[in-house]
C-alpha positions as CSV (number, residue, x, y, z in Angstrom):
1,M,42.4,-30.2,-41.5
2,A,42.7,-32.8,-38.9
3,D,42.3,-36.3,-39.7
4,L,38.8,-37.5,-39.3
5,G,39.6,-40.7,-37.0
6,T,41.5,-38.1,-34.7
7,V,38.5,-36.3,-34.4
8,V,36.4,-39.2,-33.8
9,S,38.8,-40.4,-31.1
10,R,38.3,-37.5,-29.2
11,V,34.6,-37.3,-28.6
12,T,32.6,-39.0,-26.2
13,R,31.3,-42.3,-27.8
14,I,27.4,-42.2,-28.1
15,T,25.8,-45.0,-26.6
16,T,22.2,-46.1,-25.7
17,A,23.1,-45.5,-21.8
18,W,24.4,-42.1,-22.7
19,I,21.3,-41.1,-24.5
20,Q,19.5,-42.3,-21.6
21,D,21.2,-40.2,-19.2
22,V,20.5,-37.2,-21.4
23,N,16.7,-38.2,-21.2
24,N,16.8,-38.8,-17.6
25,F,18.4,-35.1,-17.2
26,I,15.6,-33.6,-19.4
27,Y,12.8,-35.3,-17.8
28,R,14.1,-35.2,-14.2
29,S,15.5,-31.9,-14.0
30,I,14.3,-29.7,-16.4
31,G,11.1,-31.2,-17.0
32,S,10.3,-31.2,-13.0
33,S,8.6,-28.5,-11.1
34,G,12.2,-26.8,-10.6
35,G,13.4,-26.9,-14.2
36,S,12.5,-22.9,-14.9
37,A,15.0,-22.4,-11.9
38,L,17.6,-24.2,-14.6
39,V,16.9,-21.9,-17.5
40,G,18.4,-18.4,-17.6
41,F,16.5,-15.2,-18.9
42,I,17.8,-11.7,-19.5
43,A,16.0,-9.0,-20.6
44,S,17.0,-6.5,-23.7
45,G,18.6,-3.1,-23.0
46,A,21.4,-1.6,-21.0
47,G,22.0,-2.7,-17.4
48,A,19.8,-5.9,-17.7
49,V,20.8,-8.9,-15.1
50,L,20.5,-12.0,-15.6
51,R,17.6,-13.9,-14.1
52,T,16.0,-17.3,-14.2
53,I,12.8,-18.1,-16.1
54,Q,11.4,-19.1,-12.7
55,S,11.6,-15.7,-11.3
56,K,10.2,-13.8,-14.3
57,L,7.0,-16.0,-14.7
58,R,6.3,-15.7,-10.9
59,E,5.9,-12.1,-11.5
60,T,2.1,-12.8,-12.1
61,I,-0.1,-15.2,-10.5
62,S,-2.8,-16.8,-12.7
63,V,-5.5,-19.5,-11.4
64,A,-4.6,-21.8,-13.8
65,D,-0.9,-22.1,-11.8
66,F,-2.9,-23.5,-8.9
67,G,-5.1,-26.0,-11.1
68,A,-8.2,-24.0,-12.2
69,V,-9.6,-25.1,-15.6
70,G,-12.6,-22.9,-16.5
71,D,-14.1,-25.6,-18.3
72,G,-17.8,-24.9,-16.8
73,V,-17.8,-28.5,-15.3
74,A,-14.9,-29.0,-12.8
75,D,-14.9,-27.0,-9.2
76,D,-12.3,-24.5,-9.5
77,T,-13.2,-23.1,-6.0
78,T,-10.1,-24.5,-4.2
79,A,-7.6,-23.8,-7.0
80,I,-8.7,-20.2,-7.1
81,Q,-8.8,-19.4,-3.3
82,A,-5.1,-20.9,-3.1
83,A,-4.1,-18.2,-5.9
84,I,-6.1,-15.2,-3.9
85,V,-3.9,-16.6,-0.7
86,A,-0.6,-16.8,-2.7
87,A,-1.2,-13.4,-4.1
88,G,-1.4,-11.8,-1.0
89,S,-1.6,-7.9,-1.7
90,G,-0.9,-8.6,-5.5
91,K,-3.0,-9.4,-8.6
92,V,-4.6,-12.8,-9.4
93,R,-5.4,-13.4,-13.4
94,L,-8.1,-15.4,-14.8
95,P,-7.9,-16.5,-18.3
96,P,-10.7,-16.6,-20.4
97,G,-13.1,-19.6,-19.3
98,N,-16.1,-20.6,-16.9
99,F,-15.2,-21.1,-13.4
100,V,-17.4,-23.0,-11.5
101,L,-17.5,-22.3,-7.6
102,S,-19.0,-24.4,-4.7
103,A,-18.1,-21.7,-2.0
104,T,-17.8,-18.4,-1.4
105,L,-14.2,-16.7,-2.4
106,D,-12.7,-14.7,0.4
107,M,-10.9,-11.6,-0.7
108,G,-9.4,-10.9,3.0
109,T,-5.9,-9.2,2.2
110,A,-5.5,-5.8,1.4
111,G,-4.7,-4.7,-2.0
112,C,-5.5,-7.9,-3.5
113,T,-7.2,-7.8,-7.0
114,L,-8.8,-10.2,-9.3
115,V,-8.4,-9.7,-13.0
116,G,-10.3,-11.4,-15.5
117,A,-9.9,-11.5,-19.2
118,G,-13.3,-9.6,-19.9
119,R,-16.9,-9.7,-19.3
120,N,-17.4,-11.6,-22.2
121,A,-14.5,-14.1,-21.7
122,T,-14.2,-14.7,-17.8
123,S,-16.9,-15.9,-15.8
124,L,-17.3,-17.0,-11.9
125,L,-20.4,-19.5,-12.2
126,A,-21.6,-19.9,-8.3
127,T,-23.7,-23.3,-7.2
128,H,-23.8,-22.7,-3.7
129,R,-26.1,-21.1,-1.2
130,D,-26.0,-18.8,2.3
131,G,-23.0,-17.0,0.9
132,A,-21.7,-14.4,-1.8
133,V,-19.8,-15.4,-4.8
134,I,-16.9,-13.2,-3.7
135,E,-16.8,-11.6,-0.1
136,V,-14.2,-8.7,0.5
137,S,-13.0,-7.6,3.9
138,A,-9.9,-5.8,3.4
139,S,-9.3,-2.4,2.1
140,R,-7.8,-1.4,-1.4
141,C,-9.1,-4.7,-3.2
142,G,-10.3,-4.8,-6.9
143,I,-12.4,-6.7,-8.8
144,T,-12.4,-6.1,-12.9
145,D,-13.2,-7.4,-15.9
146,L,-15.3,-10.6,-15.3
147,T,-18.8,-11.7,-14.8
148,V,-20.4,-13.0,-11.8
149,S,-23.3,-15.4,-12.1
150,S,-24.7,-18.7,-11.3
151,L,-24.1,-22.0,-13.3
152,A,-27.1,-22.4,-15.5
153,G,-29.3,-25.5,-14.7
154,S,-27.9,-25.1,-10.9
155,A,-31.2,-25.4,-8.6
156,R,-29.3,-24.1,-5.5
157,R,-28.2,-21.0,-7.0
158,L,-30.2,-19.9,-10.2
159,A,-32.4,-16.8,-9.9
160,S,-35.2,-15.0,-11.6
161,A,-35.8,-11.5,-11.9
162,F,-39.3,-11.8,-10.5
163,G,-38.3,-14.5,-7.5
164,K,-36.6,-13.3,-4.4
165,T,-35.5,-16.2,-2.5
166,A,-36.8,-16.5,1.3
167,P,-34.7,-15.1,4.1
168,D,-32.1,-17.4,5.5
169,A,-32.8,-17.1,9.2
170,S,-29.3,-18.8,9.8
171,V,-27.5,-15.7,8.3
172,D,-28.5,-12.9,10.4
173,G,-32.0,-13.2,9.3
174,N,-31.3,-12.3,5.8
175,S,-30.2,-14.6,2.6
176,E,-26.4,-13.5,1.7
177,D,-26.7,-15.2,-1.5
178,Y,-25.1,-11.9,-3.1
179,G,-23.0,-11.6,-6.0
180,I,-20.5,-9.5,-4.2
181,L,-20.2,-8.6,-0.8
182,F,-18.0,-5.7,0.6
183,K,-18.2,-6.5,4.5
184,E,-17.2,-4.4,7.4
185,G,-13.3,-3.8,7.5
186,T,-13.3,-2.7,3.7
187,F,-12.1,0.7,4.2
188,S,-10.6,3.2,1.9
189,M,-10.9,1.1,-1.3
190,T,-8.3,2.0,-3.9
191,F,-10.2,4.6,-6.4
192,G,-11.4,2.8,-9.6
193,H,-10.7,-0.6,-8.7
194,V,-14.0,-2.0,-8.9
195,K,-14.5,-1.8,-13.0
196,R,-16.0,-3.5,-15.9
197,I,-17.9,-6.0,-14.0
198,E,-21.3,-7.9,-14.7
199,I,-23.3,-9.3,-11.9
200,T,-26.3,-11.5,-13.0
201,A,-28.7,-14.4,-12.1
202,Q,-27.9,-13.9,-8.1
203,P,-30.8,-15.0,-5.7
204,A,-30.6,-12.0,-3.4
205,D,-28.9,-8.6,-4.1
206,G,-26.3,-8.0,-6.8
207,L,-23.8,-5.9,-4.8
208,V,-23.9,-5.3,-1.3
209,W,-21.8,-3.0,1.0
210,Y,-22.1,-3.1,4.8
211,G,-20.2,-0.8,7.0
212,E,-17.8,2.4,6.5
213,G,-16.1,2.5,3.1
214,T,-14.6,5.7,1.6
215,C,-13.3,6.7,-1.8
216,T,-14.4,4.0,-3.7
217,R,-15.4,4.2,-7.5
218,F,-17.6,1.6,-9.3
219,E,-17.2,2.0,-12.9
220,Q,-19.2,-0.1,-15.7
221,V,-20.7,-2.1,-13.2
222,N,-23.8,-3.9,-14.7
223,I,-26.1,-5.9,-12.6
224,T,-29.3,-7.5,-14.1
225,Y,-32.0,-10.4,-13.1
226,C,-31.1,-10.8,-9.5
227,G,-33.5,-11.4,-6.7
228,G,-32.9,-8.7,-4.7
229,H,-31.7,-5.2,-5.1
230,G,-29.1,-4.5,-7.9
231,M,-27.1,-2.6,-5.1
232,Y,-27.5,-2.3,-1.6
233,F,-25.6,0.0,0.7
234,D,-26.1,-0.1,4.4
235,E,-24.2,1.2,7.4
236,G,-23.9,-2.1,8.9
237,G,-27.1,-2.6,11.2
238,R,-28.7,-5.3,8.7
239,A,-25.9,-7.6,9.3
240,G,-25.6,-6.7,13.0
241,L,-22.1,-5.2,12.6
242,T,-20.3,-2.0,14.0
243,L,-21.9,1.1,12.4
244,G,-20.2,2.7,9.8
245,R,-21.7,4.9,7.1
246,P,-20.2,4.4,3.7
247,G,-19.0,7.5,1.9
248,I,-17.4,9.3,-1.2
249,I,-18.6,6.3,-3.2
250,D,-18.8,7.1,-7.3
251,L,-21.0,5.1,-9.6
252,V,-19.9,6.1,-13.1
253,D,-21.6,4.6,-16.3
254,C,-23.3,1.9,-14.2
255,L,-26.4,-0.4,-15.5
256,I,-28.5,-1.7,-12.9
257,Q,-32.2,-3.2,-14.3
258,Q,-34.5,-6.0,-14.2
259,N,-33.9,-6.7,-10.7
260,W,-36.4,-7.7,-8.1
């Protein structure tokens, strides 16, 4: 065994300055926005390759990554829209929470999908008028496992089952305070992507489809207490769009009741 004095003489002397250097490295490097790029990850199993924690975590996008809090108070519109843009044709995950919206969410990239944690767990609560809660204007988009509603107590959005709001002449002569609007350009929706959705308490129609669309499946979509129709399918004339008849649309296990 080596002499203790010899071992001690060979190691770095631990000083206050050295400890501060380590502390700075942790907070400035590992604790910074790029810290996850400094930590390695490798999956179990033959053939797995070394990656960084950062590349692994970026496989999925959550609205929380962009600052959405879902506390039912803070306005999460900007954060959720930023996540949708960043996802492109991928999935955007919404964790359990009540996400307040002050403007329409625009899903304009083909293949984009919003995925909540369940109808009883994830809610989009709108406060705005003159626009849908979600507007889809691209093909193969999906919306699953969430509720679209109005923020309780919001006089600007809250609807009644027996009180349709007056038409808004500034929007093609019709109120567009819909829950979800699929607008012209939404062609060939991927089979089975609109499912397990709750739409409730909207001033106008719950779900509206304008223009041509094929191979779409609405599964377990529940629409209640909206001031207009539960579902409204239109070839485009109502909105002044180029006409195109909706077709090959499946409604499976949907519940539509107590709408105006």
